[in-house]
PDB file of C-alpha atoms in Angstrom:
ATOM      1  CA  MET A   1     -49.316 -43.595 115.061  1.00  0.00           C
ATOM      2  CA  GLU A   2     -47.430 -44.392 118.286  1.00  0.00           C
ATOM      3  CA  GLN A   3     -46.222 -47.967 118.702  1.00  0.00           C
ATOM      4  CA  TYR A   4     -48.276 -48.582 121.865  1.00  0.00           C
ATOM      5  CA  LYS A   5     -51.462 -47.593 119.993  1.00  0.00           C
ATOM      6  CA  GLN A   6     -50.764 -50.088 117.201  1.00  0.00           C
ATOM      7  CA  GLU A   7     -50.079 -52.772 119.810  1.00  0.00           C
ATOM      8  CA  PHE A   8     -53.279 -51.867 121.693  1.00  0.00           C
ATOM      9  CA  ILE A   9     -55.425 -52.211 118.558  1.00  0.00           C
ATOM     10  CA  GLU A  10     -54.036 -55.716 117.922  1.00  0.00           C
ATOM     11  CA  PHE A  11     -54.381 -56.542 121.619  1.00  0.00           C
ATOM     12  CA  MET A  12     -58.118 -55.683 121.526  1.00  0.00           C
ATOM     13  CA  VAL A  13     -58.621 -58.022 118.562  1.00  0.00           C
ATOM     14  CA  GLU A  14     -56.477 -60.819 120.066  1.00  0.00           C
ATOM     15  CA  SER A  15     -58.405 -60.584 123.357  1.00  0.00           C
ATOM     16  CA  ASP A  16     -61.749 -60.841 121.525  1.00  0.00           C
ATOM     17  CA  VAL A  17     -62.679 -57.434 122.933  1.00  0.00           C
ATOM     18  CA  LEU A  18     -63.079 -55.706 119.564  1.00  0.00           C
ATOM     19  CA  LYS A  19     -65.193 -57.637 117.059  1.00  0.00           C
ATOM     20  CA  PHE A  20     -66.420 -56.972 113.552  1.00  0.00           C
ATOM     21  CA  GLY A  21     -69.693 -58.193 112.012  1.00  0.00           C
ATOM     22  CA  GLU A  22     -73.226 -56.974 112.764  1.00  0.00           C
ATOM     23  CA  PHE A  23     -74.240 -55.985 116.279  1.00  0.00           C
ATOM     24  CA  THR A  24     -77.257 -54.223 117.775  1.00  0.00           C
ATOM     25  CA  LEU A  25     -76.131 -51.639 120.338  1.00  0.00           C
ATOM     26  CA  LYS A  26     -77.994 -50.577 123.467  1.00  0.00           C
ATOM     27  CA  SER A  27     -78.964 -47.425 121.559  1.00  0.00           C
ATOM     28  CA  GLY A  28     -80.698 -49.593 118.922  1.00  0.00           C
ATOM     29  CA  ARG A  29     -78.127 -48.725 116.265  1.00  0.00           C
ATOM     30  CA  LYS A  30     -76.888 -51.602 114.074  1.00  0.00           C
ATOM     31  CA  SER A  31     -73.100 -51.410 114.204  1.00  0.00           C
ATOM     32  CA  PRO A  32     -70.441 -53.256 112.154  1.00  0.00           C
ATOM     33  CA  PHE A  33     -68.135 -53.321 115.187  1.00  0.00           C
ATOM     34  CA  PHE A  34     -68.527 -53.949 118.892  1.00  0.00           C
ATOM     35  CA  MET A  35     -66.249 -53.514 121.876  1.00  0.00           C
ATOM     36  CA  ASN A  36     -66.651 -55.412 125.151  1.00  0.00           C
ATOM     37  CA  ALA A  37     -64.030 -54.667 127.811  1.00  0.00           C
ATOM     38  CA  GLY A  38     -65.529 -57.446 129.938  1.00  0.00           C
ATOM     39  CA  ALA A  39     -63.624 -59.908 127.726  1.00  0.00           C
ATOM     40  CA  TYR A  40     -60.308 -58.998 129.412  1.00  0.00           C
ATOM     41  CA  VAL A  41     -60.257 -61.830 131.924  1.00  0.00           C
ATOM     42  CA  THR A  42     -56.741 -63.230 132.394  1.00  0.00           C
ATOM     43  CA  GLY A  43     -53.922 -61.859 134.529  1.00  0.00           C
ATOM     44  CA  SER A  44     -51.698 -61.078 131.536  1.00  0.00           C
ATOM     45  CA  GLN A  45     -54.540 -59.356 129.656  1.00  0.00           C
ATOM     46  CA  LEU A  46     -55.386 -57.164 132.646  1.00  0.00           C
ATOM     47  CA  MET A  47     -51.714 -56.335 133.223  1.00  0.00           C
ATOM     48  CA  ARG A  48     -51.303 -55.223 129.601  1.00  0.00           C
ATOM     49  CA  LEU A  49     -54.590 -53.291 129.678  1.00  0.00           C
ATOM     50  CA  GLY A  50     -53.392 -51.291 132.694  1.00  0.00           C
ATOM     51  CA  GLU A  51     -50.121 -50.499 130.950  1.00  0.00           C
ATOM     52  CA  TYR A  52     -51.837 -49.194 127.799  1.00  0.00           C
ATOM     53  CA  TYR A  53     -54.116 -46.983 129.895  1.00  0.00           C
ATOM     54  CA  ALA A  54     -51.146 -45.745 131.949  1.00  0.00           C
ATOM     55  CA  LYS A  55     -49.180 -44.854 128.789  1.00  0.00           C
ATOM     56  CA  ALA A  56     -52.143 -42.977 127.276  1.00  0.00           C
ATOM     57  CA  ILE A  57     -52.868 -41.099 130.529  1.00  0.00           C
ATOM     58  CA  HIS A  58     -49.200 -40.212 130.960  1.00  0.00           C
ATOM     59  CA  GLU A  59     -49.067 -38.917 127.380  1.00  0.00           C
ATOM     60  CA  LYS A  60     -52.253 -36.827 127.630  1.00  0.00           C
ATOM     61  CA  TYR A  61     -52.364 -35.747 131.287  1.00  0.00           C
ATOM     62  CA  GLY A  62     -48.832 -36.300 132.645  1.00  0.00           C
ATOM     63  CA  ASP A  63     -48.542 -37.525 136.221  1.00  0.00           C
ATOM     64  CA  ASP A  64     -49.802 -34.534 138.181  1.00  0.00           C
ATOM     65  CA  PHE A  65     -52.881 -36.257 139.601  1.00  0.00           C
ATOM     66  CA  ASP A  66     -53.755 -38.228 142.722  1.00  0.00           C
ATOM     67  CA  VAL A  67     -56.684 -40.549 141.995  1.00  0.00           C
ATOM     68  CA  LEU A  68     -57.909 -42.804 139.180  1.00  0.00           C
ATOM     69  CA  PHE A  69     -61.700 -43.031 139.331  1.00  0.00           C
ATOM     70  CA  GLY A  70     -63.420 -45.936 137.533  1.00  0.00           C
ATOM     71  CA  PRO A  71     -67.244 -45.988 137.505  1.00  0.00           C
ATOM     72  CA  ALA A  72     -68.865 -49.307 138.514  1.00  0.00           C
ATOM     73  CA  TYR A  73     -68.761 -51.904 137.225  1.00  0.00           C
ATOM     74  CA  LYS A  74     -66.294 -52.164 134.338  1.00  0.00           C
ATOM     75  CA  GLY A  75     -64.350 -49.123 135.512  1.00  0.00           C
ATOM     76  CA  ILE A  76     -63.414 -50.861 138.792  1.00  0.00           C
ATOM     77  CA  PRO A  77     -60.854 -53.376 137.462  1.00  0.00           C
ATOM     78  CA  ILE A  78     -59.594 -50.854 134.890  1.00  0.00           C
ATOM     79  CA  SER A  79     -58.832 -48.262 137.577  1.00  0.00           C
ATOM     80  CA  VAL A  80     -57.105 -50.902 139.747  1.00  0.00           C
ATOM     81  CA  VAL A  81     -54.839 -52.303 137.003  1.00  0.00           C
ATOM     82  CA  THR A  82     -54.002 -48.802 135.746  1.00  0.00           C
ATOM     83  CA  ALA A  83     -52.966 -47.677 139.243  1.00  0.00           C
ATOM     84  CA  VAL A  84     -50.679 -50.749 139.437  1.00  0.00           C
ATOM     85  CA  ALA A  85     -49.234 -50.008 135.976  1.00  0.00           C
ATOM     86  CA  PHE A  86     -48.640 -46.334 136.794  1.00  0.00           C
ATOM     87  CA  SER A  87     -46.572 -47.335 139.812  1.00  0.00           C
ATOM     88  CA  LYS A  88     -44.609 -49.882 137.764  1.00  0.00           C
ATOM     89  CA  LEU A  89     -43.985 -47.749 134.643  1.00  0.00           C
ATOM     90  CA  TYR A  90     -43.562 -44.273 136.129  1.00  0.00           C
ATOM     91  CA  GLY A  91     -42.825 -44.827 139.831  1.00  0.00           C
ATOM     92  CA  LYS A  92     -45.854 -42.702 140.696  1.00  0.00           C
ATOM     93  CA  GLU A  93     -48.258 -43.810 143.407  1.00  0.00           C
ATOM     94  CA  VAL A  94     -51.848 -42.942 142.571  1.00  0.00           C
ATOM     95  CA  ARG A  95     -54.915 -44.109 144.467  1.00  0.00           C
ATOM     96  CA  TYR A  96     -57.898 -45.846 142.930  1.00  0.00           C
ATOM     97  CA  CYS A  97     -61.515 -45.060 143.692  1.00  0.00           C
ATOM     98  CA  SER A  98     -64.819 -46.388 142.330  1.00  0.00           C
ATOM     99  CA  ASP A  99     -68.451 -45.850 143.151  1.00  0.00           C
ATOM    100  CA  ARG A 100     -70.888 -48.494 144.344  1.00  0.00           C
ATOM    101  CA  LYS A 101     -74.155 -49.053 142.545  1.00  0.00           C
ATOM    102  CA  GLU A 102     -75.821 -49.444 145.947  1.00  0.00           C
ATOM    103  CA  GLU A 103     -74.600 -47.645 149.066  1.00  0.00           C
ATOM    104  CA  LYS A 104     -73.176 -49.909 151.776  1.00  0.00           C
ATOM    105  CA  ASP A 105     -74.628 -49.082 155.193  1.00  0.00           C
ATOM    106  CA  HIS A 106     -72.636 -51.423 157.469  1.00  0.00           C
ATOM    107  CA  GLY A 107     -69.037 -52.294 158.362  1.00  0.00           C
ATOM    108  CA  ALA A 108     -65.950 -50.114 158.479  1.00  0.00           C
ATOM    109  CA  ASP A 109     -66.056 -49.267 154.758  1.00  0.00           C
ATOM    110  CA  LYS A 110     -69.673 -48.160 154.442  1.00  0.00           C
ATOM    111  CA  GLY A 111     -70.646 -45.432 151.998  1.00  0.00           C
ATOM    112  CA  SER A 112     -70.874 -44.840 148.256  1.00  0.00           C
ATOM    113  CA  PHE A 113     -67.270 -45.535 147.258  1.00  0.00           C
ATOM    114  CA  LEU A 114     -64.749 -48.363 147.005  1.00  0.00           C
ATOM    115  CA  GLY A 115     -60.999 -47.930 147.405  1.00  0.00           C
ATOM    116  CA  SER A 116     -59.590 -44.567 148.437  1.00  0.00           C
ATOM    117  CA  SER A 117     -61.822 -41.825 149.773  1.00  0.00           C
ATOM    118  CA  LEU A 118     -61.769 -38.538 147.890  1.00  0.00           C
ATOM    119  CA  LYS A 119     -60.225 -35.534 149.634  1.00  0.00           C
ATOM    120  CA  ASP A 120     -60.337 -31.785 149.084  1.00  0.00           C
ATOM    121  CA  GLY A 121     -57.661 -30.784 146.577  1.00  0.00           C
ATOM    122  CA  ASP A 122     -57.447 -34.211 144.914  1.00  0.00           C
ATOM    123  CA  ARG A 123     -56.790 -34.181 141.180  1.00  0.00           C
ATOM    124  CA  VAL A 124     -58.802 -36.990 139.590  1.00  0.00           C
ATOM    125  CA  VAL A 125     -58.531 -38.781 136.242  1.00  0.00           C
ATOM    126  CA  MET A 126     -61.775 -40.527 135.256  1.00  0.00           C
ATOM    127  CA  ILE A 127     -61.311 -43.858 133.478  1.00  0.00           C
ATOM    128  CA  GLU A 128     -63.822 -45.904 131.449  1.00  0.00           C
ATOM    129  CA  ASP A 129     -63.941 -48.638 128.812  1.00  0.00           C
ATOM    130  CA  VAL A 130     -65.894 -46.953 126.019  1.00  0.00           C
ATOM    131  CA  THR A 131     -68.401 -44.111 125.934  1.00  0.00           C
ATOM    132  CA  THR A 132     -71.306 -44.285 123.507  1.00  0.00           C
ATOM    133  CA  SER A 133     -73.851 -42.068 125.255  1.00  0.00           C
ATOM    134  CA  GLY A 134     -72.051 -40.497 128.243  1.00  0.00           C
ATOM    135  CA  LYS A 135     -74.741 -41.836 130.583  1.00  0.00           C
ATOM    136  CA  SER A 136     -72.304 -43.198 133.188  1.00  0.00           C
ATOM    137  CA  MET A 137     -70.639 -39.763 133.472  1.00  0.00           C
ATOM    138  CA  GLU A 138     -74.075 -38.269 134.086  1.00  0.00           C
ATOM    139  CA  GLU A 139     -74.274 -40.443 137.203  1.00  0.00           C
ATOM    140  CA  THR A 140     -70.662 -40.396 138.416  1.00  0.00           C
ATOM    141  CA  VAL A 141     -69.400 -36.836 137.838  1.00  0.00           C
ATOM    142  CA  PRO A 142     -71.888 -35.338 140.353  1.00  0.00           C
ATOM    143  CA  LYS A 143     -70.945 -38.094 142.850  1.00  0.00           C
ATOM    144  CA  VAL A 144     -67.227 -37.370 142.496  1.00  0.00           C
ATOM    145  CA  ARG A 145     -67.630 -33.593 142.699  1.00  0.00           C
ATOM    146  CA  GLY A 146     -70.075 -33.959 145.585  1.00  0.00           C
ATOM    147  CA  ALA A 147     -67.721 -36.129 147.666  1.00  0.00           C
ATOM    148  CA  ALA A 148     -65.007 -33.475 148.090  1.00  0.00           C
ATOM    149  CA  ASN A 149     -63.602 -30.322 146.529  1.00  0.00           C
ATOM    150  CA  VAL A 150     -61.744 -32.162 143.760  1.00  0.00           C
ATOM    151  CA  GLU A 151     -60.526 -31.195 140.297  1.00  0.00           C
ATOM    152  CA  ILE A 152     -61.295 -33.603 137.455  1.00  0.00           C
ATOM    153  CA  VAL A 153     -58.204 -33.516 135.235  1.00  0.00           C
ATOM    154  CA  GLY A 154     -59.787 -35.475 132.389  1.00  0.00           C
ATOM    155  CA  LEU A 155     -61.376 -38.690 131.150  1.00  0.00           C
ATOM    156  CA  MET A 156     -59.599 -41.579 129.393  1.00  0.00           C
ATOM    157  CA  VAL A 157     -61.473 -44.337 127.547  1.00  0.00           C
ATOM    158  CA  SER A 158     -60.191 -47.292 125.480  1.00  0.00           C
ATOM    159  CA  LEU A 159     -61.864 -46.446 122.202  1.00  0.00           C
ATOM    160  CA  ASN A 160     -63.404 -43.318 120.739  1.00  0.00           C
ATOM    161  CA  ARG A 161     -66.236 -44.688 118.582  1.00  0.00           C
ATOM    162  CA  MET A 162     -66.363 -41.284 116.808  1.00  0.00           C
ATOM    163  CA  GLU A 163     -70.118 -41.260 116.422  1.00  0.00           C
ATOM    164  CA  MET A 164     -72.894 -38.889 117.398  1.00  0.00           C
ATOM    165  CA  GLY A 165     -73.772 -38.770 121.074  1.00  0.00           C
ATOM    166  CA  LEU A 166     -77.302 -38.415 122.444  1.00  0.00           C
ATOM    167  CA  GLY A 167     -77.497 -34.721 121.529  1.00  0.00           C
ATOM    168  CA  GLY A 168     -77.002 -35.530 117.842  1.00  0.00           C
ATOM    169  CA  LYS A 169     -74.529 -32.696 117.233  1.00  0.00           C
ATOM    170  CA  MET A 170     -71.156 -34.039 118.408  1.00  0.00           C
ATOM    171  CA  SER A 171     -69.474 -37.206 119.658  1.00  0.00           C
ATOM    172  CA  ALA A 172     -70.222 -38.570 123.123  1.00  0.00           C
ATOM    173  CA  LEU A 173     -66.681 -37.665 124.257  1.00  0.00           C
ATOM    174  CA  ASP A 174     -67.111 -34.098 122.981  1.00  0.00           C
ATOM    175  CA  GLU A 175     -70.518 -33.866 124.696  1.00  0.00           C
ATOM    176  CA  ILE A 176     -68.922 -34.892 128.004  1.00  0.00           C
ATOM    177  CA  ARG A 177     -66.186 -32.284 127.555  1.00  0.00           C
ATOM    178  CA  GLU A 178     -68.738 -29.575 126.758  1.00  0.00           C
ATOM    179  CA  THR A 179     -71.088 -30.571 129.596  1.00  0.00           C
ATOM    180  CA  TYR A 180     -68.577 -31.021 132.420  1.00  0.00           C
ATOM    181  CA  GLY A 181     -65.658 -28.839 131.361  1.00  0.00           C
ATOM    182  CA  PHE A 182     -62.788 -31.325 131.464  1.00  0.00           C
ATOM    183  CA  PRO A 183     -60.717 -32.847 128.611  1.00  0.00           C
ATOM    184  CA  THR A 184     -61.712 -36.233 127.160  1.00  0.00           C
ATOM    185  CA  ASN A 185     -59.381 -38.631 125.370  1.00  0.00           C
ATOM    186  CA  ALA A 186     -59.179 -42.225 124.139  1.00  0.00           C
ATOM    187  CA  ILE A 187     -56.242 -44.611 123.836  1.00  0.00           C
ATOM    188  CA  VAL A 188     -57.221 -45.019 120.168  1.00  0.00           C
ATOM    189  CA  THR A 189     -59.934 -43.746 117.826  1.00  0.00           C
ATOM    190  CA  MET A 190     -61.966 -45.905 115.467  1.00  0.00           C
ATOM    191  CA  GLU A 191     -60.271 -44.082 112.588  1.00  0.00           C
ATOM    192  CA  GLU A 192     -56.881 -45.298 113.878  1.00  0.00           C
ATOM    193  CA  VAL A 193     -58.270 -48.841 114.256  1.00  0.00           C
ATOM    194  CA  VAL A 194     -59.444 -48.901 110.622  1.00  0.00           C
ATOM    195  CA  GLU A 195     -56.208 -47.346 109.385  1.00  0.00           C
ATOM    196  CA  HIS A 196     -54.134 -49.991 111.204  1.00  0.00           C
ATOM    197  CA  LEU A 197     -56.233 -53.083 110.452  1.00  0.00           C
ATOM    198  CA  TYR A 198     -57.641 -52.509 106.953  1.00  0.00           C
ATOM    199  CA  ASN A 199     -56.420 -55.314 104.658  1.00  0.00           C
ATOM    200  CA  LYS A 200     -53.667 -56.232 107.121  1.00  0.00           C
ATOM    201  CA  GLU A 201     -53.255 -59.572 108.838  1.00  0.00           C
ATOM    202  CA  CYS A 202     -53.908 -59.808 112.570  1.00  0.00           C
ATOM    203  CA  GLN A 203     -53.915 -63.214 114.270  1.00  0.00           C
ATOM    204  CA  GLY A 204     -53.359 -64.828 110.873  1.00  0.00           C
ATOM    205  CA  LYS A 205     -56.418 -63.307 109.181  1.00  0.00           C
ATOM    206  CA  ILE A 206     -57.677 -60.073 107.644  1.00  0.00           C
ATOM    207  CA  VAL A 207     -59.965 -58.543 110.276  1.00  0.00           C
ATOM    208  CA  ILE A 208     -61.162 -55.549 108.252  1.00  0.00           C
ATOM    209  CA  ASN A 209     -61.609 -56.634 104.638  1.00  0.00           C
ATOM    210  CA  ASP A 210     -63.278 -54.632 101.863  1.00  0.00           C
ATOM    211  CA  GLU A 211     -66.760 -55.759 102.940  1.00  0.00           C
ATOM    212  CA  ILE A 212     -66.285 -54.770 106.607  1.00  0.00           C
ATOM    213  CA  LYS A 213     -64.649 -51.488 105.557  1.00  0.00           C
ATOM    214  CA  LYS A 214     -67.666 -50.710 103.359  1.00  0.00           C
ATOM    215  CA  ALA A 215     -70.029 -51.427 106.289  1.00  0.00           C
ATOM    216  CA  ILE A 216     -67.966 -49.186 108.608  1.00  0.00           C
ATOM    217  CA  ASP A 217     -67.961 -46.359 106.026  1.00  0.00           C
ATOM    218  CA  ALA A 218     -71.768 -46.664 105.647  1.00  0.00           C
ATOM    219  CA  TYR A 219     -72.195 -46.612 109.442  1.00  0.00           C
ATOM    220  CA  TYR A 220     -70.199 -43.388 109.709  1.00  0.00           C
ATOM    221  CA  GLU A 221     -72.141 -41.844 106.846  1.00  0.00           C
ATOM    222  CA  GLN A 222     -75.216 -42.233 109.040  1.00  0.00           C
ATOM    223  CA  TYR A 223     -73.885 -41.805 112.587  1.00  0.00           C
ATOM    224  CA  GLY A 224     -70.394 -40.341 112.300  1.00  0.00           C
ATOM    225  CA  CYS A 225     -69.246 -36.950 113.511  1.00  0.00           C
ATOM    226  CA  LYS A 226     -68.279 -34.656 110.680  1.00  0.00           C
TER     227      LYS A 226
END
C-alpha cells in the first residue's frame, strides 16, 4: 500500500473522522464504523486533506482536467482545498466549482453554482467525502452535464465503504460508474483500512482489536460486495 494511503488512514483516525463502535447509518444499517468528513475543521487538517485528495486524483486521473466539482455541502471545502493542493504539489491550476442547494436570484453571482462557471469542453473531476447510496450524484451529475458540454473524467471519494449500494447488486461506487459512465475511485478502501489498523497502535491505542474486527467481518457478511 502506498505511503500516502497509510498516512491518510491514520490521519482519519487522528482527526476523529473515522470512528469504530456501533453506529446507525442514514440507510438504517447498524455499522461498526462511521466516517464524518465534517470533523476536519482546522487549517492544518484541511491542508493535509487537500493534499491526500490531490495525490489520489493525480495517481488515478493524472492532471489533464480543468475543474474540481464538489457537491454541496461537504464537497465545497474539499474541492477548494484540493484545488489549492493541486497548485502547490503539481503546479497545475484547476478551478473549483460547487452547486448551491438553493438557486441565488440576485447579485452578480446569481445562479446554481459557486466558484468557477462550467464551460463547453471542460474536463471535470467530481469530488466527495464518502458515497454510501450515490444519492448526491443523482442530483449533481445532471446539473453538471446540463450546465455546459463537459466531460466528467471521474469521481474521487475519501473512503470506499465496499458495501452494497441501493440496487443491492454492487457497491455504491460501482453503481455510479455503471449509471453515469465515468470511473469512480477512493483514496482508500475499507479493506485497506482494516489491513493497516488491525492490531496495530494508532494514537497510542489499538483502534481495530479482535472484537471490532469480528464486528466488521459480520457487517460485510451481510452487506459487503462479493
